[in-house]
Structure formats: structure tokens, C-alpha cells
PDB file of C-alpha atoms in Angstrom:
ATOM      1  CA  UNK A   1    -188.481  59.596  42.698  1.00 55.00           C
ATOM      2  CA  UNK A   2    -191.079  61.958  44.179  1.00 68.00           C
ATOM      3  CA  UNK A   3    -192.287  65.423  43.227  1.00 75.00           C
ATOM      4  CA  UNK A   4    -190.841  68.843  43.912  1.00 80.00           C
ATOM      5  CA  UNK A   5    -192.473  71.834  45.573  1.00 78.00           C
ATOM      6  CA  UNK A   6    -191.269  74.998  47.236  1.00 77.00           C
ATOM      7  CA  UNK A   7    -191.180  75.363  51.028  1.00 75.00           C
ATOM      8  CA  UNK A   8    -194.120  77.788  51.059  1.00 74.00           C
ATOM      9  CA  UNK A   9    -196.420  75.419  49.134  1.00 79.00           C
ATOM     10  CA  UNK A  10    -195.301  72.466  51.253  1.00 77.00           C
ATOM     11  CA  UNK A  11    -196.126  74.311  54.481  1.00 80.00           C
ATOM     12  CA  UNK A  12    -199.492  75.415  53.093  1.00 74.00           C
ATOM     13  CA  UNK A  13    -200.408  71.804  52.191  1.00 77.00           C
ATOM     14  CA  UNK A  14    -199.493  70.588  55.685  1.00 79.00           C
ATOM     15  CA  UNK A  15    -201.551  73.413  57.244  1.00 79.00           C
ATOM     16  CA  UNK A  16    -204.542  72.532  55.037  1.00 77.00           C
ATOM     17  CA  UNK A  17    -204.233  68.891  56.082  1.00 76.00           C
ATOM     18  CA  UNK A  18    -204.286  69.922  59.735  1.00 78.00           C
ATOM     19  CA  UNK A  19    -207.387  72.061  59.222  1.00 74.00           C
ATOM     20  CA  UNK A  20    -209.218  69.307  57.279  1.00 70.00           C
ATOM     21  CA  UNK A  21    -208.191  66.636  59.790  1.00 69.00           C
ATOM     22  CA  UNK A  22    -206.661  64.704  56.903  1.00 72.00           C
ATOM     23  CA  UNK A  23    -203.174  63.662  55.916  1.00 75.00           C
ATOM     24  CA  UNK A  24    -201.643  66.110  53.460  1.00 77.00           C
ATOM     25  CA  UNK A  25    -201.205  64.700  49.959  1.00 78.00           C
ATOM     26  CA  UNK A  26    -199.042  65.551  46.975  1.00 79.00           C
ATOM     27  CA  UNK A  27    -201.115  67.579  44.456  1.00 75.00           C
ATOM     28  CA  UNK A  28    -199.593  65.560  41.573  1.00 76.00           C
ATOM     29  CA  UNK A  29    -199.843  61.916  42.661  1.00 79.00           C
ATOM     30  CA  UNK A  30    -201.961  62.123  45.861  1.00 75.00           C
ATOM     31  CA  UNK A  31    -199.337  60.299  47.896  1.00 80.00           C
ATOM     32  CA  UNK A  32    -199.426  61.192  51.587  1.00 80.00           C
ATOM     33  CA  UNK A  33    -196.728  63.686  52.529  1.00 77.00           C
ATOM     34  CA  UNK A  34    -195.355  64.883  55.854  1.00 77.00           C
ATOM     35  CA  UNK A  35    -192.180  66.363  57.243  1.00 75.00           C
ATOM     36  CA  UNK A  36    -191.043  62.843  58.121  1.00 75.00           C
ATOM     37  CA  UNK A  37    -191.199  61.424  54.595  1.00 75.00           C
ATOM     38  CA  UNK A  38    -190.059  64.529  52.723  1.00 78.00           C
ATOM     39  CA  UNK A  39    -186.556  65.883  52.343  1.00 79.00           C
ATOM     40  CA  UNK A  40    -184.835  69.012  51.181  1.00 78.00           C
ATOM     41  CA  UNK A  41    -183.432  68.661  47.650  1.00 80.00           C
ATOM     42  CA  UNK A  42    -180.152  70.584  47.787  1.00 79.00           C
ATOM     43  CA  UNK A  43    -179.272  69.754  44.163  1.00 82.00           C
ATOM     44  CA  UNK A  44    -182.508  71.307  42.896  1.00 79.00           C
ATOM     45  CA  UNK A  45    -182.059  74.275  45.259  1.00 77.00           C
ATOM     46  CA  UNK A  46    -178.639  74.935  43.769  1.00 81.00           C
ATOM     47  CA  UNK A  47    -179.918  74.579  40.212  1.00 80.00           C
ATOM     48  CA  UNK A  48    -182.865  76.900  40.897  1.00 74.00           C
ATOM     49  CA  UNK A  49    -180.562  79.472  42.492  1.00 74.00           C
ATOM     50  CA  UNK A  50    -178.704  79.759  39.186  1.00 78.00           C
ATOM     51  CA  UNK A  51    -181.836  80.144  37.052  1.00 82.00           C
ATOM     52  CA  UNK A  52    -182.695  83.654  35.862  1.00 85.00           C
ATOM     53  CA  UNK A  53    -185.384  85.571  37.736  1.00 86.00           C
ATOM     54  CA  UNK A  54    -187.009  88.791  36.652  1.00 89.00           C
ATOM     55  CA  UNK A  55    -186.795  91.824  38.913  1.00 91.00           C
ATOM     56  CA  UNK A  56    -190.304  92.955  39.838  1.00 91.00           C
ATOM     57  CA  UNK A  57    -189.268  96.597  39.507  1.00 93.00           C
ATOM     58  CA  UNK A  58    -186.926  96.958  36.515  1.00 93.00           C
ATOM     59  CA  UNK A  59    -187.876  93.701  34.684  1.00 92.00           C
ATOM     60  CA  UNK A  60    -184.214  92.793  34.150  1.00 92.00           C
ATOM     61  CA  UNK A  61    -183.060  89.236  34.756  1.00 90.00           C
ATOM     62  CA  UNK A  62    -180.618  88.181  37.480  1.00 90.00           C
ATOM     63  CA  UNK A  63    -179.650  84.813  39.024  1.00 88.00           C
ATOM     64  CA  UNK A  64    -182.295  83.617  41.440  1.00 85.00           C
ATOM     65  CA  UNK A  65    -179.813  83.590  44.326  1.00 85.00           C
ATOM     66  CA  UNK A  66    -179.109  87.318  43.955  1.00 88.00           C
ATOM     67  CA  UNK A  67    -182.550  88.666  43.023  1.00 89.00           C
ATOM     68  CA  UNK A  68    -183.542  89.525  46.625  1.00 89.00           C
ATOM     69  CA  UNK A  69    -180.363  91.549  47.177  1.00 92.00           C
ATOM     70  CA  UNK A  70    -180.804  93.324  43.848  1.00 94.00           C
ATOM     71  CA  UNK A  71    -184.432  94.258  44.565  1.00 93.00           C
ATOM     72  CA  UNK A  72    -183.712  95.473  48.099  1.00 92.00           C
ATOM     73  CA  UNK A  73    -180.387  97.241  47.559  1.00 92.00           C
ATOM     74  CA  UNK A  74    -179.242  97.720  43.963  1.00 93.00           C
ATOM     75  CA  UNK A  75    -182.269  98.238  41.737  1.00 94.00           C
ATOM     76  CA  UNK A  76    -182.658 101.851  40.607  1.00 94.00           C
ATOM     77  CA  UNK A  77    -186.405 101.300  40.144  1.00 94.00           C
ATOM     78  CA  UNK A  78    -187.106  99.929  43.641  1.00 94.00           C
ATOM     79  CA  UNK A  79    -189.818 101.999  45.356  1.00 94.00           C
ATOM     80  CA  UNK A  80    -189.025 104.424  48.124  1.00 95.00           C
ATOM     81  CA  UNK A  81    -190.751 107.184  50.067  1.00 94.00           C
ATOM     82  CA  UNK A  82    -190.036 110.879  50.120  1.00 94.00           C
ATOM     83  CA  UNK A  83    -187.969 111.991  53.107  1.00 92.00           C
ATOM     84  CA  UNK A  84    -190.821 114.373  53.929  1.00 91.00           C
ATOM     85  CA  UNK A  85    -193.290 111.502  54.332  1.00 89.00           C
ATOM     86  CA  UNK A  86    -193.364 112.183  58.061  1.00 86.00           C
ATOM     87  CA  UNK A  87    -194.911 115.605  57.458  1.00 87.00           C
ATOM     88  CA  UNK A  88    -197.511 114.352  55.007  1.00 86.00           C
ATOM     89  CA  UNK A  89    -195.923 113.744  51.594  1.00 90.00           C
ATOM     90  CA  UNK A  90    -197.489 110.630  50.096  1.00 89.00           C
ATOM     91  CA  UNK A  91    -195.164 110.362  47.100  1.00 94.00           C
ATOM     92  CA  UNK A  92    -193.776 106.898  46.517  1.00 94.00           C
ATOM     93  CA  UNK A  93    -191.732 106.129  43.446  1.00 94.00           C
ATOM     94  CA  UNK A  94    -188.501 104.686  42.014  1.00 94.00           C
ATOM     95  CA  UNK A  95    -185.412 105.542  43.998  1.00 94.00           C
ATOM     96  CA  UNK A  96    -183.676 107.146  41.017  1.00 94.00           C
ATOM     97  CA  UNK A  97    -186.416 109.835  40.990  1.00 95.00           C
ATOM     98  CA  UNK A  98    -186.394 110.600  44.715  1.00 94.00           C
ATOM     99  CA  UNK A  99    -183.743 113.354  44.550  1.00 94.00           C
ATOM    100  CA  UNK A 100    -185.634 115.188  41.804  1.00 95.00           C
ATOM    101  CA  UNK A 101    -188.921 114.826  43.680  1.00 95.00           C
ATOM    102  CA  UNK A 102    -187.529 116.019  47.015  1.00 93.00           C
ATOM    103  CA  UNK A 103    -186.059 119.076  45.306  1.00 93.00           C
ATOM    104  CA  UNK A 104    -189.550 120.071  44.151  1.00 93.00           C
ATOM    105  CA  UNK A 105    -191.598 118.672  47.048  1.00 93.00           C
ATOM    106  CA  UNK A 106    -194.089 121.230  48.370  1.00 90.00           C
ATOM    107  CA  UNK A 107    -194.284 119.846  51.893  1.00 89.00           C
ATOM    108  CA  UNK A 108    -191.176 121.588  53.322  1.00 90.00           C
ATOM    109  CA  UNK A 109    -192.805 124.905  52.379  1.00 88.00           C
ATOM    110  CA  UNK A 110    -196.152 124.167  54.006  1.00 87.00           C
ATOM    111  CA  UNK A 111    -197.359 126.128  57.008  1.00 86.00           C
ATOM    112  CA  UNK A 112    -196.841 124.912  60.535  1.00 85.00           C
ATOM    113  CA  UNK A 113    -200.569 124.240  60.859  1.00 84.00           C
ATOM    114  CA  UNK A 114    -200.528 121.941  57.795  1.00 82.00           C
ATOM    115  CA  UNK A 115    -197.487 120.099  59.113  1.00 85.00           C
ATOM    116  CA  UNK A 116    -199.137 119.615  62.509  1.00 86.00           C
ATOM    117  CA  UNK A 117    -202.123 117.929  60.863  1.00 82.00           C
ATOM    118  CA  UNK A 118    -199.792 115.534  59.038  1.00 81.00           C
ATOM    119  CA  UNK A 119    -197.923 114.745  62.245  1.00 85.00           C
ATOM    120  CA  UNK A 120    -201.047 113.716  64.140  1.00 86.00           C
ATOM    121  CA  UNK A 121    -201.102 110.193  62.672  1.00 80.00           C
ATOM    122  CA  UNK A 122    -197.375 109.780  63.383  1.00 81.00           C
ATOM    123  CA  UNK A 123    -197.846 111.037  66.942  1.00 86.00           C
ATOM    124  CA  UNK A 124    -200.776 108.654  67.491  1.00 86.00           C
ATOM    125  CA  UNK A 125    -198.635 105.664  66.510  1.00 85.00           C
ATOM    126  CA  UNK A 126    -195.772 106.897  68.704  1.00 88.00           C
ATOM    127  CA  UNK A 127    -198.191 107.354  71.614  1.00 91.00           C
ATOM    128  CA  UNK A 128    -199.478 103.800  71.150  1.00 90.00           C
ATOM    129  CA  UNK A 129    -195.943 102.404  71.206  1.00 89.00           C
ATOM    130  CA  UNK A 130    -195.097 104.492  74.269  1.00 93.00           C
ATOM    131  CA  UNK A 131    -198.220 103.277  76.063  1.00 92.00           C
ATOM    132  CA  UNK A 132    -197.228  99.655  75.442  1.00 90.00           C
ATOM    133  CA  UNK A 133    -193.703 100.349  76.708  1.00 93.00           C
ATOM    134  CA  UNK A 134    -194.910 102.112  79.859  1.00 94.00           C
ATOM    135  CA  UNK A 135    -197.479  99.383  80.538  1.00 92.00           C
ATOM    136  CA  UNK A 136    -194.755  96.751  80.317  1.00 92.00           C
ATOM    137  CA  UNK A 137    -192.455  98.747  82.612  1.00 94.00           C
ATOM    138  CA  UNK A 138    -195.295  99.121  85.113  1.00 93.00           C
ATOM    139  CA  UNK A 139    -196.071  95.388  84.994  1.00 93.00           C
ATOM    140  CA  UNK A 140    -192.419  94.553  85.630  1.00 92.00           C
ATOM    141  CA  UNK A 141    -192.713  96.386  88.950  1.00 92.00           C
ATOM    142  CA  UNK A 142    -195.360  93.887  90.145  1.00 93.00           C
ATOM    143  CA  UNK A 143    -194.381  91.603  92.974  1.00 91.00           C
ATOM    144  CA  UNK A 144    -196.060  88.553  91.415  1.00 94.00           C
ATOM    145  CA  UNK A 145    -194.664  87.722  87.981  1.00 96.00           C
ATOM    146  CA  UNK A 146    -194.307  84.273  86.466  1.00 96.00           C
ATOM    147  CA  UNK A 147    -193.597  82.718  83.088  1.00 96.00           C
ATOM    148  CA  UNK A 148    -194.149  79.252  81.660  1.00 96.00           C
ATOM    149  CA  UNK A 149    -192.771  77.679  78.496  1.00 96.00           C
ATOM    150  CA  UNK A 150    -195.781  75.906  77.024  1.00 96.00           C
ATOM    151  CA  UNK A 151    -196.796  73.742  74.085  1.00 95.00           C
ATOM    152  CA  UNK A 152    -200.133  73.932  72.288  1.00 95.00           C
ATOM    153  CA  UNK A 153    -201.156  70.554  70.853  1.00 94.00           C
ATOM    154  CA  UNK A 154    -203.938  69.991  68.274  1.00 91.00           C
ATOM    155  CA  UNK A 155    -207.264  68.350  69.170  1.00 90.00           C
ATOM    156  CA  UNK A 156    -210.738  67.987  67.640  1.00 84.00           C
ATOM    157  CA  UNK A 157    -214.110  68.863  69.147  1.00 79.00           C
ATOM    158  CA  UNK A 158    -216.778  66.170  69.615  1.00 73.00           C
ATOM    159  CA  UNK A 159    -219.319  68.030  67.484  1.00 68.00           C
ATOM    160  CA  UNK A 160    -220.795  66.605  64.273  1.00 60.00           C
ATOM    161  CA  UNK A 161    -218.322  68.797  62.373  1.00 56.00           C
ATOM    162  CA  UNK A 162    -215.046  68.205  64.186  1.00 68.00           C
ATOM    163  CA  UNK A 163    -213.405  71.584  64.602  1.00 81.00           C
ATOM    164  CA  UNK A 164    -209.706  71.985  65.226  1.00 86.00           C
ATOM    165  CA  UNK A 165    -208.517  73.568  68.449  1.00 91.00           C
ATOM    166  CA  UNK A 166    -205.238  73.642  70.370  1.00 94.00           C
ATOM    167  CA  UNK A 167    -204.697  73.267  74.103  1.00 96.00           C
ATOM    168  CA  UNK A 168    -201.769  73.113  76.503  1.00 96.00           C
ATOM    169  CA  UNK A 169    -201.360  70.720  79.384  1.00 96.00           C
ATOM    170  CA  UNK A 170    -202.238  72.110  82.796  1.00 96.00           C
ATOM    171  CA  UNK A 171    -199.571  74.307  84.339  1.00 96.00           C
ATOM    172  CA  UNK A 172    -199.145  76.046  87.681  1.00 96.00           C
ATOM    173  CA  UNK A 173    -199.014  79.780  88.273  1.00 96.00           C
ATOM    174  CA  UNK A 174    -199.713  81.711  91.482  1.00 95.00           C
ATOM    175  CA  UNK A 175    -200.815  78.512  93.281  1.00 94.00           C
ATOM    176  CA  UNK A 176    -203.510  77.819  90.679  1.00 96.00           C
ATOM    177  CA  UNK A 177    -203.909  75.511  87.695  1.00 97.00           C
ATOM    178  CA  UNK A 178    -204.310  76.949  84.190  1.00 97.00           C
ATOM    179  CA  UNK A 179    -204.497  75.964  80.533  1.00 97.00           C
ATOM    180  CA  UNK A 180    -204.252  77.943  77.302  1.00 97.00           C
ATOM    181  CA  UNK A 181    -206.678  77.150  74.479  1.00 97.00           C
ATOM    182  CA  UNK A 182    -206.409  78.386  70.877  1.00 96.00           C
ATOM    183  CA  UNK A 183    -208.690  78.310  67.835  1.00 93.00           C
ATOM    184  CA  UNK A 184    -208.240  79.059  64.127  1.00 90.00           C
ATOM    185  CA  UNK A 185    -210.227  81.805  62.354  1.00 88.00           C
ATOM    186  CA  UNK A 186    -212.584  82.014  65.357  1.00 81.00           C
ATOM    187  CA  UNK A 187    -213.655  78.384  64.760  1.00 66.00           C
ATOM    188  CA  UNK A 188    -215.233  79.080  61.368  1.00 65.00           C
ATOM    189  CA  UNK A 189    -216.807  76.048  59.724  1.00 67.00           C
ATOM    190  CA  UNK A 190    -214.257  75.537  56.901  1.00 68.00           C
ATOM    191  CA  UNK A 191    -211.056  77.461  57.721  1.00 64.00           C
ATOM    192  CA  UNK A 192    -209.153  75.527  55.036  1.00 64.00           C
ATOM    193  CA  UNK A 193    -211.197  77.398  52.403  1.00 68.00           C
ATOM    194  CA  UNK A 194    -209.963  80.776  53.646  1.00 71.00           C
ATOM    195  CA  UNK A 195    -206.777  82.378  52.326  1.00 75.00           C
ATOM    196  CA  UNK A 196    -206.498  84.573  55.421  1.00 84.00           C
ATOM    197  CA  UNK A 197    -205.860  82.726  58.678  1.00 87.00           C
ATOM    198  CA  UNK A 198    -205.323  83.793  62.251  1.00 92.00           C
ATOM    199  CA  UNK A 199    -205.065  82.254  65.709  1.00 94.00           C
ATOM    200  CA  UNK A 200    -206.877  83.480  68.813  1.00 96.00           C
ATOM    201  CA  UNK A 201    -206.205  82.188  72.311  1.00 97.00           C
ATOM    202  CA  UNK A 202    -207.651  82.330  75.793  1.00 97.00           C
ATOM    203  CA  UNK A 203    -206.332  81.756  79.300  1.00 98.00           C
ATOM    204  CA  UNK A 204    -208.465  79.403  81.417  1.00 97.00           C
ATOM    205  CA  UNK A 205    -208.406  79.026  85.197  1.00 97.00           C
ATOM    206  CA  UNK A 206    -208.869  75.330  86.082  1.00 96.00           C
ATOM    207  CA  UNK A 207    -208.787  75.477  89.884  1.00 95.00           C
ATOM    208  CA  UNK A 208    -211.047  77.064  92.492  1.00 94.00           C
ATOM    209  CA  UNK A 209    -210.304  80.533  93.794  1.00 92.00           C
ATOM    210  CA  UNK A 210    -211.772  82.312  96.804  1.00 90.00           C
ATOM    211  CA  UNK A 211    -210.672  85.770  95.710  1.00 92.00           C
ATOM    212  CA  UNK A 212    -210.441  87.678  92.400  1.00 94.00           C
ATOM    213  CA  UNK A 213    -207.291  87.282  90.300  1.00 95.00           C
ATOM    214  CA  UNK A 214    -206.682  90.447  88.233  1.00 96.00           C
ATOM    215  CA  UNK A 215    -204.302  89.155  85.579  1.00 96.00           C
ATOM    216  CA  UNK A 216    -202.256  90.656  82.757  1.00 96.00           C
ATOM    217  CA  UNK A 217    -200.729  88.203  80.274  1.00 97.00           C
ATOM    218  CA  UNK A 218    -199.077  87.996  76.875  1.00 96.00           C
ATOM    219  CA  UNK A 219    -197.312  85.535  74.580  1.00 96.00           C
ATOM    220  CA  UNK A 220    -193.761  85.793  73.262  1.00 94.00           C
ATOM    221  CA  UNK A 221    -191.135  83.575  71.714  1.00 92.00           C
ATOM    222  CA  UNK A 222    -189.414  81.336  74.236  1.00 87.00           C
ATOM    223  CA  UNK A 223    -186.115  79.432  74.227  1.00 88.00           C
ATOM    224  CA  UNK A 224    -187.764  76.351  72.656  1.00 85.00           C
ATOM    225  CA  UNK A 225    -189.761  78.252  70.049  1.00 87.00           C
ATOM    226  CA  UNK A 226    -189.244  80.125  66.790  1.00 88.00           C
ATOM    227  CA  UNK A 227    -192.723  81.679  66.728  1.00 92.00           C
ATOM    228  CA  UNK A 228    -192.831  85.180  65.239  1.00 93.00           C
ATOM    229  CA  UNK A 229    -195.240  87.161  67.391  1.00 94.00           C
ATOM    230  CA  UNK A 230    -195.679  90.831  68.286  1.00 93.00           C
ATOM    231  CA  UNK A 231    -196.195  92.029  71.848  1.00 92.00           C
ATOM    232  CA  UNK A 232    -199.826  92.539  72.809  1.00 94.00           C
ATOM    233  CA  UNK A 233    -200.740  92.666  76.505  1.00 95.00           C
ATOM    234  CA  UNK A 234    -204.190  91.482  77.579  1.00 96.00           C
ATOM    235  CA  UNK A 235    -206.005  91.817  80.892  1.00 96.00           C
ATOM    236  CA  UNK A 236    -208.735  89.740  82.517  1.00 96.00           C
ATOM    237  CA  UNK A 237    -210.123  89.553  86.042  1.00 96.00           C
ATOM    238  CA  UNK A 238    -210.483  85.885  86.961  1.00 96.00           C
ATOM    239  CA  UNK A 239    -212.866  84.723  89.657  1.00 94.00           C
ATOM    240  CA  UNK A 240    -214.728  81.581  90.668  1.00 92.00           C
ATOM    241  CA  UNK A 241    -217.535  82.551  88.272  1.00 92.00           C
ATOM    242  CA  UNK A 242    -215.246  84.052  85.608  1.00 94.00           C
ATOM    243  CA  UNK A 243    -212.723  81.337  84.781  1.00 96.00           C
ATOM    244  CA  UNK A 244    -212.131  81.987  81.052  1.00 96.00           C
ATOM    245  CA  UNK A 245    -210.744  85.071  79.387  1.00 97.00           C
ATOM    246  CA  UNK A 246    -212.233  86.095  76.016  1.00 96.00           C
ATOM    247  CA  UNK A 247    -210.357  84.783  72.979  1.00 96.00           C
ATOM    248  CA  UNK A 248    -207.613  87.265  72.116  1.00 96.00           C
ATOM    249  CA  UNK A 249    -205.691  87.602  68.866  1.00 95.00           C
ATOM    250  CA  UNK A 250    -202.264  86.014  68.746  1.00 96.00           C
ATOM    251  CA  UNK A 251    -200.518  88.863  66.887  1.00 95.00           C
ATOM    252  CA  UNK A 252    -198.688  86.992  64.127  1.00 94.00           C
ATOM    253  CA  UNK A 253    -197.156  88.970  61.239  1.00 93.00           C
ATOM    254  CA  UNK A 254    -199.118  87.263  58.448  1.00 91.00           C
ATOM    255  CA  UNK A 255    -201.007  84.184  57.219  1.00 89.00           C
ATOM    256  CA  UNK A 256    -197.747  82.513  56.152  1.00 88.00           C
ATOM    257  CA  UNK A 257    -196.590  82.419  59.792  1.00 92.00           C
ATOM    258  CA  UNK A 258    -199.972  81.012  60.823  1.00 91.00           C
ATOM    259  CA  UNK A 259    -199.619  78.246  58.199  1.00 90.00           C
ATOM    260  CA  UNK A 260    -196.107  77.485  59.437  1.00 90.00           C
ATOM    261  CA  UNK A 261    -197.392  77.009  62.990  1.00 92.00           C
ATOM    262  CA  UNK A 262    -200.311  74.853  61.814  1.00 90.00           C
ATOM    263  CA  UNK A 263    -197.933  72.654  59.802  1.00 89.00           C
ATOM    264  CA  UNK A 264    -195.879  71.874  62.919  1.00 87.00           C
ATOM    265  CA  UNK A 265    -196.744  69.063  65.346  1.00 88.00           C
ATOM    266  CA  UNK A 266    -197.189  71.577  68.162  1.00 91.00           C
ATOM    267  CA  UNK A 267    -196.854  75.307  68.853  1.00 94.00           C
ATOM    268  CA  UNK A 268    -194.236  76.250  71.430  1.00 95.00           C
ATOM    269  CA  UNK A 269    -194.311  79.637  73.157  1.00 96.00           C
ATOM    270  CA  UNK A 270    -193.667  81.448  76.424  1.00 96.00           C
ATOM    271  CA  UNK A 271    -196.551  82.907  78.449  1.00 97.00           C
ATOM    272  CA  UNK A 272    -195.829  85.711  80.920  1.00 97.00           C
ATOM    273  CA  UNK A 273    -198.410  86.438  83.625  1.00 97.00           C
ATOM    274  CA  UNK A 274    -198.630  89.349  86.040  1.00 97.00           C
ATOM    275  CA  UNK A 275    -200.919  89.199  89.090  1.00 95.00           C
ATOM    276  CA  UNK A 276    -201.891  92.541  90.586  1.00 89.00           C
ATOM    277  CA  UNK A 277    -201.416  92.726  94.350  1.00 74.00           C
ATOM    278  CA  UNK A 278    -204.567  92.728  96.435  1.00 55.00           C
TER     279      UNK A 278
END
């Protein structure tokens, strides 16, 4: 009949199997499991959706299917910030107390100098976002722009301890051959023992070049991918003696997304490259 587990645990087991270079197994009976021999149990999903679940804020019980909506929209004890958080108020409390707090909040009565100090962190984040936007706009004005929809496939090193890495097939860009290589947790010895996981990647020039290739590049979700990744632009100057960029962080939102990618047969993504004119 088989055993039941939630989607998050199932994905984590598949990711662990990938990292160990072993087939994932059921924690109850040790039978090998994969996406091919497992199926979604709609009957159990429906039954679970009707079971009571306790709100993490008010401790009242609601049907499982409606608990997320209650916690995000209806619960009077769900946490919220003061509307003066932007000018430095660090109060965070239940939403039913926010009106009372804001009526007595001292921050609206602070001096301009105090408010300016509080705004510095906000302005720094806004400046960082603006810099990314302007960099992207500037790159889009380049004459030489290209994108490739790629697939990272898993491999193992030939070392005594076989470490997992991912690599794409060769692809063409700007009359040169390239590959993308990725590693998990900076190739630590036992990444399956770590709760926190990340992916770093590098761009590798595989053909000869007679002149420098100043390159900007970044990864984003493509038409054949559902990867959740933030925008982070990297730069490297390729040359005949400098064919590999340093490993750069693939900016995923969390470890759960990393596990989801590791559990898949391959990682699909789009790579955009910008070559500065000589």
C-alpha cells in the first residue's frame, strides 16, 4: 500500500539521495522511492484539508484548508509592523493592537535629525535596488547581448570522495564555446549533513580567444524552468589565461528551493550574457 509523507519531506529525501549519491529510501520501510514510483494521494490530501489545525498566533483551531488564509488575513493576533517603521519604529505586535500603538508612538514626534538617521538604512536599500536597475538598463544598451536556455545535469568527481557537481552541455555565445558549472555548499565534504544549502555557479570559456572578453552575466527563470531566483549580475574578464569565473552565488530564496532543484533530474534556467564592446 505504501507510506505517506508530505511534499516537503519527500523533496528533502530526494535531495539527500542526490547529495549522498544514493537512491532515496522511505524512512519507514527503506524501499527505494523516486518521482517515478510515487504518486499524489488526493484522497489523503482532501482528508487532511478537513482536519483541524491550530493557528500559530491565536491558538484557535480551523480546517487545514483555510488556516493559511486565516493566519494571513483574518487573525486578529497576526503580527504586523507600525506604520512608522520606515522612520525607525521597531514595534511589532498583534494587528488588533496596532491602532493603539500608533496613537501613542513617539516616532512621529521625533526631530528631523533622528528621523534622518532612521532613514539611512532604508535609503541604502533603495540605493542598492536603484543601482541594480540602472546597471541592467545600461547593459541592455550593449550591442552584443545573447541568452541561452540551459540545463544543468548532475555528475560526480573522480576523487576518492565523489563530490556532486552540475554542468551544462557546451553552448555557443559570441563565437565562443562555454559551459556553466555549479556546486553545492561550496563542495563541502558532507553537504547532506547540513540543514542550510546553497548553489554556486561559474561560467567557463572552453574555446581559445585572442582578445579579452569583458563579460556581464546572470541567471533567471526561462520558459522551460520554474526556478525561483533573484537577479544578481556578475562580471568577469575572460582571456586565454583567465577562462573560469569565480563561483558566484545562485540567489535562491531559501534552502527549500535548493532542495527542490536538487530533487529534480536537472536544473533548467536561462543565462543572459553581455559582452562589452572593444
